Amino acid sequence: MLRLLIGLLLMSFISLQSASWQEPLRVSIEFVDLPKKIIRFPAHDLKVGEFGFVVTKLSDYEIVNSEVVIIAVENGVATAKFRAFESMKQSHLPTPRMVARKGDLVYFRQFNNQAFLIAPNDELYEQIRATNTDINFISSDLLVTFLNGFDPKIANLRKACNVYSVGVIYIVTTNTLNILSCESFEILEKRELDTSGVTKTSTPFFSRVEGIDAGTLGKLFSGSQSKNYFAYYDALVKKEKRKEVRIEKKEERIDARENKREIKQEAIKEPKKANQGTENAPTLEEKNYQKAERKLDAKEERRRSRDERKKTKATKKAMEFEEREKEHDERDEKETEERRKALEMNKGDEKVNAKENDQEIKQESANEPSSENNATPKDTENASVLKESAAKKEAPKPSSKEEKRRLKEEKKKAKAEQRAREFEQRAREHQERDEKDLEERRKALEMNKK
């Protein structure tokens, strides 16, 4: 009991003395190297591995354009590597095209008041929570649910931090409490912690959630290494087990040295240029910034010209479709007018033929009575004889005229019916062709819209 009280007092004293990494900090960028993606600013109490993000202030709003990780701190100056801001990546929102520039603000430790706690049992879990009252510990139940039965890996822990807006992770290892940055996984602080009394540990760490199983295949790939709690987390935290981070840091140090050399060379060249009358020559930083701006402008110009070409092509196609539609309409109107005139002419011919037939019948009926009234008695006798003989000869003539007239009318009717059928067939063909053209235009317009 006494040992537990001493441990609590020691941890509370340490937490009060070393809590600088918890306080939010804001600094202004003093130097930018766009090709190498390096920025410099006053170090204050910042440490290597701390994570932040760059904010550019525009006319009436601010925008986060990149995220940074400190790679070196020398003589009160911090050097950081910046990259695109992906901590809260969202494919449905516009992606900022801006880059870090001189005068922008870098925000650090904005989420360091929230943390995950990885402990072997409930006793140490509650002990650490009780001695760090200024930290809002996110429930370990959420973290173990997020891992879904798999062993904690650096990549998975980073994803969980982004999801729950967590800045640091507390990990209990053998006789040590490690406080790490979520993004860089660099150790911000180490505190002594007695773990000799721990006899039973939870897998993968202490939580109140039970029964999560990754399945047979998941166990095969994850290996269930976290069953040996201290061996697994000691290896996870040790720098020897994070070769990729060490290699990356070496490359960043080399870049920093090369950058210093270039700055010195530029500083040596600047007095010579001033003596030659080029005092207003742009600095290396300005050149790099202008180069990046020119690249962005060229990309924007290409995109704009491509969009304009697409628009002109679409408008041209739309105009062509409209012209074709007008031509089809005019042609259809012309054909319908011709059909109407032809039908009217057929009707007029039938009326004229009917009138002519009526006149012929009237004339024949009028001629027969007049010849009977002007005849003498002898003529009547002769006429009667002649009529009888003529009747015998001309008896079939009236029937032949009527037959001819009837045949003529039937031919005209058949011809008119044939013309009507032809017009109907042509009308159907035109209608089918128009429907087909309209369907093709509709499909083409839909393709242009897509």
Short mmCIF file of C-alpha atoms in Angstrom, two decimals:
data_model
loop_
_atom_site.label_atom_id
_atom_site.label_comp_id
_atom_site.label_asym_id
_atom_site.label_seq_id
_atom_site.Cartn_x
_atom_site.Cartn_y
_atom_site.Cartn_z
CA MET A 1 0.00 0.00 0.00
CA LEU A 2 2.83 2.36 0.92
CA ARG A 3 4.61 1.58 -2.36
CA LEU A 4 1.42 2.39 -4.30
CA LEU A 5 1.05 5.76 -2.54
CA ILE A 6 4.69 6.63 -3.23
CA GLY A 7 4.20 5.74 -6.92
CA LEU A 8 1.10 7.93 -7.17
CA LEU A 9 2.88 10.90 -5.55
CA LEU A 10 5.91 10.47 -7.83
CA MET A 11 3.79 10.32 -10.98
CA SER A 12 1.71 13.34 -9.97
CA PHE A 13 4.91 15.33 -9.29
CA ILE A 14 6.38 14.36 -12.66
CA SER A 15 3.15 15.22 -14.49
CA LEU A 16 3.12 18.68 -12.92
CA GLN A 17 6.78 19.33 -13.77
CA SER A 18 6.75 18.11 -17.38
CA ALA A 19 3.54 19.04 -19.11
CA SER A 20 4.91 21.49 -21.71
CA TRP A 21 3.96 19.23 -24.62
CA GLN A 22 0.30 19.48 -23.54
CA GLU A 23 0.01 23.25 -24.03
CA PRO A 24 -1.12 24.36 -27.54
CA LEU A 25 1.48 26.38 -29.43
CA ARG A 26 1.30 28.61 -32.52
CA VAL A 27 4.38 29.78 -34.47
CA SER A 28 4.97 31.71 -37.70
CA ILE A 29 6.94 30.27 -40.63
CA GLU A 30 10.18 32.13 -41.37
CA PHE A 31 11.62 30.04 -44.22
CA VAL A 32 10.12 27.76 -46.91
CA ASP A 33 11.89 25.41 -49.34
CA LEU A 34 9.14 24.17 -51.66
CA PRO A 35 11.15 21.64 -53.74
CA LYS A 36 12.37 19.84 -50.60
CA LYS A 37 9.18 20.59 -48.64
CA ILE A 38 11.04 21.99 -45.63
CA ILE A 39 10.03 24.89 -43.38
CA ARG A 40 11.79 26.64 -40.46
CA PHE A 41 10.42 28.58 -37.49
CA PRO A 42 11.32 29.39 -33.83
CA ALA A 43 11.61 26.17 -31.80
CA HIS A 44 10.29 27.41 -28.41
CA ASP A 45 9.92 24.15 -26.39
CA LEU A 46 9.09 21.93 -29.37
CA LYS A 47 10.67 18.49 -29.67
CA VAL A 48 11.64 16.26 -32.59
CA GLY A 49 8.67 14.20 -33.72
CA GLU A 50 5.93 16.63 -32.71
CA PHE A 51 3.11 16.98 -35.21
CA GLY A 52 1.27 20.11 -36.36
CA PHE A 53 -0.60 21.66 -39.27
CA VAL A 54 -0.14 24.82 -41.35
CA VAL A 55 -2.97 27.36 -41.59
CA THR A 56 -3.16 30.05 -44.29
CA LYS A 57 -5.31 33.09 -43.57
CA LEU A 58 -7.30 34.40 -46.53
CA SER A 59 -9.61 37.41 -46.79
CA ASP A 60 -12.47 36.19 -44.59
CA TYR A 61 -11.57 32.61 -43.65
CA GLU A 62 -8.66 30.28 -42.84
CA ILE A 63 -7.64 27.07 -44.58
CA VAL A 64 -5.47 24.11 -43.48
CA ASN A 65 -3.12 23.42 -46.40
CA SER A 66 -0.55 20.93 -45.03
CA GLU A 67 0.66 18.98 -42.01
CA VAL A 68 4.20 19.06 -40.55
CA VAL A 69 6.48 16.85 -38.44
CA ILE A 70 9.55 18.33 -36.72
CA ILE A 71 12.74 16.58 -37.90
CA ALA A 72 15.43 18.73 -36.23
CA VAL A 73 15.86 21.38 -33.52
CA GLU A 74 19.13 23.38 -33.53
CA ASN A 75 20.06 26.73 -31.95
CA GLY A 76 16.46 27.62 -31.19
CA VAL A 77 15.31 26.94 -34.78
CA ALA A 78 13.01 24.02 -35.62
CA THR A 79 13.13 22.35 -39.05
CA ALA A 80 10.02 20.48 -40.16
CA LYS A 81 8.96 18.47 -43.17
CA PHE A 82 5.52 19.31 -44.56
CA ARG A 83 3.13 17.26 -46.72
CA ALA A 84 -0.49 17.36 -47.85
CA PHE A 85 -3.02 17.47 -45.00
CA GLU A 86 -4.51 13.95 -44.90
CA SER A 87 -5.44 13.55 -41.22
CA MET A 88 -9.06 14.37 -42.00
CA LYS A 89 -9.11 13.31 -45.65
CA GLN A 90 -12.57 13.44 -47.24
CA SER A 91 -13.04 12.54 -50.91
CA HIS A 92 -16.36 14.44 -51.14
CA LEU A 93 -14.83 17.80 -50.10
CA PRO A 94 -12.64 20.08 -52.30
CA THR A 95 -8.88 19.50 -51.95
CA PRO A 96 -6.87 22.69 -51.15
CA ARG A 97 -4.24 23.54 -53.76
CA MET A 98 -2.28 25.94 -51.56
CA VAL A 99 1.16 25.18 -50.10
CA ALA A 100 2.99 26.44 -47.03
CA ARG A 101 4.51 29.91 -47.41
CA LYS A 102 6.36 32.45 -45.33
CA GLY A 103 4.15 34.09 -42.72
CA ASP A 104 1.69 31.19 -42.39
CA LEU A 105 0.95 29.90 -38.89
CA VAL A 106 1.78 26.39 -37.66
CA TYR A 107 -0.41 24.97 -34.89
CA PHE A 108 1.01 22.34 -32.52
CA ARG A 109 -0.48 20.26 -29.69
CA GLN A 110 -4.08 21.05 -30.59
CA PHE A 111 -5.23 17.51 -29.70
CA ASN A 112 -2.69 16.67 -26.99
CA ASN A 113 -5.31 17.08 -24.28
CA GLN A 114 -6.92 13.85 -25.53
CA ALA A 115 -5.15 10.49 -25.32
CA PHE A 116 -5.48 6.74 -25.58
CA LEU A 117 -4.18 4.65 -22.67
CA ILE A 118 -2.75 1.16 -23.24
CA ALA A 119 -2.21 -0.64 -19.92
CA PRO A 120 -1.84 -4.33 -18.97
CA ASN A 121 -4.56 -4.42 -16.28
CA ASP A 122 -7.30 -2.39 -14.64
CA GLU A 123 -5.16 -1.40 -11.63
CA LEU A 124 -2.50 0.43 -13.66
CA TYR A 125 -5.18 1.79 -15.99
CA GLU A 126 -7.07 3.49 -13.15
CA GLN A 127 -3.83 4.57 -11.46
CA ILE A 128 -2.60 6.45 -14.55
CA ARG A 129 -6.01 8.03 -15.14
CA ALA A 130 -6.12 9.25 -11.53
CA THR A 131 -2.67 10.87 -11.70
CA ASN A 132 -3.26 12.64 -15.07
CA THR A 133 -6.47 14.55 -14.42
CA ASP A 134 -5.62 17.23 -17.01
CA ILE A 135 -5.81 14.64 -19.83
CA ASN A 136 -9.08 13.45 -21.31
CA PHE A 137 -8.49 9.72 -21.79
CA ILE A 138 -10.66 8.20 -24.52
CA SER A 139 -12.10 4.88 -23.37
CA SER A 140 -9.92 1.90 -24.24
CA ASP A 141 -13.15 0.08 -25.16
CA LEU A 142 -13.37 2.26 -28.30
CA LEU A 143 -9.77 1.50 -29.27
CA VAL A 144 -10.08 -2.27 -28.82
CA THR A 145 -13.33 -2.22 -30.83
CA PHE A 146 -11.59 -0.26 -33.59
CA LEU A 147 -8.76 -2.86 -33.73
CA ASN A 148 -11.41 -5.61 -34.02
CA GLY A 149 -9.32 -8.35 -32.42
CA PHE A 150 -6.05 -7.62 -34.25
CA ASP A 151 -2.75 -6.68 -32.61
CA PRO A 152 -2.11 -2.91 -32.35
CA LYS A 153 0.18 -1.69 -35.14
CA ILE A 154 1.55 1.80 -35.65
CA ALA A 155 -0.57 2.36 -38.78
CA ASN A 156 -3.77 1.20 -37.05
CA LEU A 157 -3.10 3.36 -33.99
CA ARG A 158 -2.61 6.41 -36.25
CA LYS A 159 -5.94 5.74 -37.95
CA ALA A 160 -7.69 5.43 -34.58
CA CYS A 161 -6.15 8.74 -33.46
CA ASN A 162 -7.46 10.48 -36.58
CA VAL A 163 -10.94 9.00 -36.11
CA TYR A 164 -11.24 10.06 -32.45
CA SER A 165 -9.18 13.34 -32.67
CA VAL A 166 -6.49 12.04 -30.30
CA GLY A 167 -3.03 13.63 -30.12
CA VAL A 168 -0.99 11.32 -27.86
CA ILE A 169 -0.88 7.68 -26.75
CA TYR A 170 0.11 6.51 -23.27
CA ILE A 171 1.69 3.03 -23.46
CA VAL A 172 2.78 1.10 -20.37
CA THR A 173 5.94 -0.97 -20.95
CA THR A 174 8.32 -2.67 -18.52
CA ASN A 175 8.74 -0.20 -15.59
CA THR A 176 8.04 2.74 -17.93
CA LEU A 177 5.12 4.90 -18.98
CA ASN A 178 5.76 6.13 -22.55
CA ILE A 179 3.94 9.15 -23.99
CA LEU A 180 4.08 9.11 -27.80
CA SER A 181 2.86 11.40 -30.57
CA CYS A 182 0.06 9.75 -32.52
CA GLU A 183 1.21 10.87 -35.98
CA SER A 184 5.00 10.48 -35.78
CA PHE A 185 4.99 7.80 -33.02
CA GLU A 186 8.00 9.57 -31.50
CA ILE A 187 8.41 9.45 -27.72
CA LEU A 188 7.56 12.84 -26.22
CA GLU A 189 8.18 11.81 -22.61
CA LYS A 190 9.13 8.81 -20.46
CA ARG A 191 8.09 8.30 -16.84
CA GLU A 192 9.12 5.65 -14.38
CA LEU A 193 6.36 3.23 -13.42
CA ASP A 194 6.67 0.13 -11.26
CA THR A 195 5.20 -2.87 -13.11
CA SER A 196 6.81 -5.62 -11.03
CA GLY A 197 3.53 -6.35 -9.26
CA VAL A 198 1.68 -7.15 -12.50
CA THR A 199 1.01 -10.89 -12.62
CA LYS A 200 -1.89 -11.06 -15.06
CA THR A 201 -2.32 -9.05 -18.27
CA SER A 202 -5.18 -8.50 -20.72
CA THR A 203 -5.00 -9.07 -24.48
CA PRO A 204 -4.28 -6.88 -26.44
CA PHE A 205 -4.57 -4.44 -23.46
CA PHE A 206 -7.01 -3.67 -20.68
CA SER A 207 -10.60 -2.92 -21.72
CA ARG A 208 -14.09 -3.83 -20.61
CA VAL A 209 -14.95 -5.33 -24.01
CA GLU A 210 -14.76 -9.09 -24.32
CA GLY A 211 -15.44 -11.64 -27.03
CA ILE A 212 -13.89 -9.79 -30.03
CA ASP A 213 -12.34 -12.41 -32.29
CA ALA A 214 -10.44 -11.69 -35.51
CA GLY A 215 -11.21 -15.19 -36.78
CA THR A 216 -8.87 -17.99 -37.79
CA LEU A 217 -7.47 -16.12 -40.83
CA GLY A 218 -7.06 -12.91 -38.83
CA LYS A 219 -5.17 -14.75 -36.10
CA LEU A 220 -2.94 -16.32 -38.76
CA PHE A 221 -1.89 -12.90 -40.11
CA SER A 222 -1.91 -10.89 -36.88
CA GLY A 223 -0.14 -13.67 -34.97
CA SER A 224 -1.76 -12.81 -31.59
CA GLN A 225 1.63 -11.54 -30.41
CA SER A 226 0.05 -9.14 -27.94
CA LYS A 227 -0.77 -12.07 -25.63
CA ASN A 228 2.76 -11.51 -24.26
CA TYR A 229 1.94 -7.94 -23.25
CA PHE A 230 5.30 -6.55 -22.09
CA ALA A 231 7.38 -8.29 -24.78
CA TYR A 232 5.09 -7.00 -27.52
CA TYR A 233 4.82 -3.35 -26.38
CA ASP A 234 8.51 -3.11 -25.41
CA ALA A 235 9.35 -4.08 -28.99
CA LEU A 236 6.71 -1.72 -30.41
CA VAL A 237 8.10 1.30 -28.57
CA LYS A 238 11.83 0.58 -29.01
CA LYS A 239 13.56 2.57 -31.74
CA GLU A 240 15.42 -0.54 -32.93
CA LYS A 241 12.06 -2.00 -34.03
CA ARG A 242 11.19 1.09 -36.05
CA LYS A 243 13.81 0.97 -38.80
CA GLU A 244 11.68 2.81 -41.32
CA VAL A 245 11.40 5.81 -39.03
CA ARG A 246 15.17 5.87 -38.45
CA ILE A 247 15.92 5.67 -42.18
CA GLU A 248 13.46 8.46 -42.86
CA LYS A 249 15.03 10.63 -40.17
CA LYS A 250 18.51 10.04 -41.65
CA GLU A 251 17.27 11.15 -45.06
CA GLU A 252 15.69 14.22 -43.52
CA ARG A 253 18.96 15.11 -41.74
CA ILE A 254 20.82 14.79 -45.04
CA ASP A 255 18.26 17.06 -46.68
CA ALA A 256 18.66 19.56 -43.83
CA ARG A 257 22.47 19.61 -44.25
CA GLU A 258 22.16 20.10 -48.02
CA ASN A 259 19.67 22.86 -47.41
CA LYS A 260 22.08 24.63 -45.04
CA ARG A 261 24.85 24.36 -47.63
CA GLU A 262 22.62 25.90 -50.30
CA ILE A 263 21.62 28.73 -47.96
CA LYS A 264 25.30 29.49 -47.25
CA GLN A 265 26.14 29.46 -50.96
CA GLU A 266 23.21 31.75 -51.65
CA ALA A 267 24.36 34.09 -48.88
CA ILE A 268 27.86 34.21 -50.45
CA LYS A 269 26.44 34.91 -53.93
CA GLU A 270 24.09 37.68 -52.79
CA PRO A 271 26.85 40.30 -52.04
CA LYS A 272 28.39 39.64 -55.48
CA LYS A 273 25.04 40.21 -57.14
CA ALA A 274 24.57 43.41 -55.15
CA ASN A 275 27.94 44.72 -56.38
CA GLN A 276 26.91 43.97 -59.97
CA GLY A 277 23.76 46.10 -59.66
CA THR A 278 21.28 43.29 -59.02
CA GLU A 279 20.25 44.22 -55.51
CA ASN A 280 16.59 43.41 -56.15
CA ALA A 281 17.26 39.83 -57.32
CA PRO A 282 14.86 37.29 -55.80
CA THR A 283 16.06 35.05 -52.98
CA LEU A 284 16.14 31.25 -53.13
CA GLU A 285 12.92 31.07 -51.15
CA GLU A 286 11.17 33.52 -53.51
CA LYS A 287 12.44 31.63 -56.56
CA ASN A 288 11.15 28.34 -55.19
CA TYR A 289 7.80 29.89 -54.36
CA GLN A 290 7.53 31.51 -57.81
CA LYS A 291 8.42 28.19 -59.44
CA ALA A 292 5.69 26.40 -57.49
CA GLU A 293 3.19 29.14 -58.37
CA ARG A 294 4.07 28.87 -62.06
CA LYS A 295 3.48 25.11 -61.94
CA LEU A 296 0.09 25.60 -60.31
CA ASP A 297 -0.82 28.32 -62.85
CA ALA A 298 0.20 26.06 -65.75
CA LYS A 299 -1.91 23.20 -64.37
CA GLU A 300 -4.86 25.53 -63.90
CA GLU A 301 -4.46 26.91 -67.44
CA ARG A 302 -4.35 23.41 -68.93
CA ARG A 303 -7.43 22.39 -66.98
CA ARG A 304 -9.28 25.57 -68.03
CA SER A 305 -8.39 25.11 -71.74
CA ARG A 306 -9.46 21.46 -71.56
CA ASP A 307 -12.81 22.47 -70.05
CA GLU A 308 -13.28 25.15 -72.74
CA ARG A 309 -12.59 22.63 -75.51
CA LYS A 310 -15.14 20.25 -74.02
CA LYS A 311 -17.72 23.05 -73.80
CA THR A 312 -17.17 24.20 -77.40
CA LYS A 313 -17.39 20.62 -78.63
CA ALA A 314 -20.62 20.05 -76.72
CA THR A 315 -22.17 23.31 -78.02
CA LYS A 316 -21.13 22.47 -81.58
CA LYS A 317 -22.78 19.05 -81.32
CA ALA A 318 -25.92 20.61 -79.86
CA MET A 319 -26.08 23.11 -82.76
CA GLU A 320 -25.62 20.30 -85.29
CA PHE A 321 -28.45 18.34 -83.69
CA GLU A 322 -30.69 21.42 -83.78
CA GLU A 323 -29.93 22.01 -87.48
CA ARG A 324 -30.66 18.39 -88.32
CA GLU A 325 -33.90 18.57 -86.36
CA LYS A 326 -34.95 21.70 -88.28
CA GLU A 327 -34.13 20.03 -91.61
CA HIS A 328 -36.19 16.98 -90.65
CA ASP A 329 -39.12 19.18 -89.59
CA GLU A 330 -39.01 21.19 -92.85
CA ARG A 331 -38.83 18.01 -94.92
CA ASP A 332 -41.76 16.48 -93.03
CA GLU A 333 -43.84 19.63 -93.49
CA LYS A 334 -43.06 19.71 -97.21
CA GLU A 335 -44.02 16.05 -97.66
CA THR A 336 -47.28 16.47 -95.73
CA GLU A 337 -48.12 19.52 -97.88
CA GLU A 338 -47.48 17.49 -101.07
CA ARG A 339 -49.68 14.68 -99.77
CA ARG A 340 -52.47 17.13 -98.97
CA LYS A 341 -52.31 18.71 -102.43
CA ALA A 342 -52.32 15.30 -104.14
CA LEU A 343 -55.38 14.23 -102.17
CA GLU A 344 -57.17 17.49 -103.06
CA MET A 345 -56.36 17.01 -106.76
CA ASN A 346 -57.75 13.45 -106.65
CA LYS A 347 -60.94 14.71 -105.07
CA GLY A 348 -61.23 17.48 -107.72
CA ASP A 349 -60.75 14.99 -110.58
CA GLU A 350 -63.48 12.77 -109.17
CA LYS A 351 -65.88 15.73 -108.93
CA VAL A 352 -65.11 16.84 -112.53
CA ASN A 353 -65.63 13.31 -113.84
CA ALA A 354 -68.92 13.03 -111.98
CA LYS A 355 -70.10 16.36 -113.47
CA GLU A 356 -69.11 15.29 -117.00
CA ASN A 357 -71.01 12.02 -116.61
CA ASP A 358 -74.11 13.89 -115.40
CA GLN A 359 -73.92 16.31 -118.36
CA GLU A 360 -73.62 13.44 -120.88
CA ILE A 361 -76.66 11.72 -119.41
CA LYS A 362 -78.68 14.98 -119.51
CA GLN A 363 -77.72 15.69 -123.14
CA GLU A 364 -78.70 12.19 -124.25
CA SER A 365 -82.05 12.42 -122.48
CA ALA A 366 -82.68 15.88 -124.03
CA ASN A 367 -81.86 14.77 -127.59
CA GLU A 368 -84.31 11.84 -127.60
CA PRO A 369 -87.60 13.85 -127.01
CA SER A 370 -86.69 16.63 -129.52
CA SER A 371 -86.31 14.14 -132.37
CA GLU A 372 -89.75 12.63 -131.60
CA ASN A 373 -91.59 16.04 -131.68
CA ASN A 374 -90.23 17.18 -135.11
CA ALA A 375 -91.18 14.00 -137.10
CA THR A 376 -94.02 13.81 -139.88
CA PRO A 377 -96.51 10.90 -140.10
CA LYS A 378 -94.43 9.26 -142.78
CA ASP A 379 -91.33 10.01 -140.87
CA THR A 380 -92.91 8.55 -137.78
CA GLU A 381 -93.61 5.34 -139.59
CA ASN A 382 -90.13 5.32 -141.04
CA ALA A 383 -88.77 6.39 -137.73
CA SER A 384 -90.58 3.61 -135.96
CA VAL A 385 -89.14 1.13 -138.42
CA LEU A 386 -85.73 2.73 -138.12
CA LYS A 387 -86.03 2.80 -134.33
CA GLU A 388 -86.85 -0.83 -134.23
CA SER A 389 -83.90 -1.67 -136.46
CA ALA A 390 -81.68 0.81 -134.64
CA ALA A 391 -82.86 -0.51 -131.32
CA LYS A 392 -81.80 -3.94 -132.40
CA LYS A 393 -78.42 -2.60 -133.55
CA GLU A 394 -77.83 -0.05 -130.81
CA ALA A 395 -79.32 -2.02 -127.94
CA PRO A 396 -75.90 -2.99 -126.55
CA LYS A 397 -74.45 0.58 -126.90
CA PRO A 398 -76.01 2.16 -123.75
CA SER A 399 -74.87 -0.80 -121.72
CA SER A 400 -71.32 -0.50 -123.17
CA LYS A 401 -71.14 3.24 -122.24
CA GLU A 402 -72.32 2.58 -118.72
CA GLU A 403 -69.86 -0.26 -118.44
CA LYS A 404 -67.02 1.96 -119.63
CA ARG A 405 -68.03 4.71 -117.21
CA ARG A 406 -68.29 2.21 -114.38
CA LEU A 407 -64.90 0.69 -115.25
CA LYS A 408 -63.40 4.16 -115.48
CA GLU A 409 -64.73 5.09 -112.05
CA GLU A 410 -63.54 1.81 -110.57
CA LYS A 411 -60.07 2.38 -112.01
CA LYS A 412 -60.01 5.89 -110.57
CA LYS A 413 -61.16 4.59 -107.20
CA ALA A 414 -58.57 1.82 -107.25
CA LYS A 415 -55.89 4.32 -108.24
CA ALA A 416 -56.96 6.70 -105.48
CA GLU A 417 -56.98 3.89 -102.93
CA GLN A 418 -53.53 2.77 -104.07
CA ARG A 419 -52.23 6.34 -103.74
CA ALA A 420 -53.78 6.60 -100.29
CA ARG A 421 -52.12 3.36 -99.23
CA GLU A 422 -48.78 4.56 -100.61
CA PHE A 423 -49.13 7.85 -98.73
CA GLU A 424 -49.99 6.00 -95.51
CA GLN A 425 -46.99 3.71 -95.94
CA ARG A 426 -44.68 6.66 -96.61
CA ALA A 427 -46.11 8.48 -93.61
CA ARG A 428 -45.42 5.46 -91.39
CA GLU A 429 -41.86 5.21 -92.74
CA HIS A 430 -41.25 8.92 -92.10
CA GLN A 431 -42.67 8.62 -88.60
CA GLU A 432 -40.45 5.62 -87.78
CA ARG A 433 -37.41 7.42 -89.17
CA ASP A 434 -38.18 10.57 -87.15
CA GLU A 435 -38.62 8.53 -83.97
CA LYS A 436 -35.29 6.80 -84.61
CA ASP A 437 -33.54 10.16 -85.20
CA LEU A 438 -35.05 11.62 -82.02
CA GLU A 439 -33.87 8.62 -80.00
CA GLU A 440 -30.33 8.99 -81.41
CA ARG A 441 -30.30 12.72 -80.56
CA ARG A 442 -31.52 12.03 -77.02
CA LYS A 443 -28.79 9.41 -76.46
CA ALA A 444 -26.11 11.74 -77.87
CA LEU A 445 -27.24 14.59 -75.60
CA GLU A 446 -27.13 12.29 -72.56
CA MET A 447 -23.60 11.21 -73.49
CA ASN A 448 -22.53 14.88 -73.80
CA LYS A 449 -24.01 15.65 -70.39
CA LYS A 450 -22.04 12.78 -68.83
#
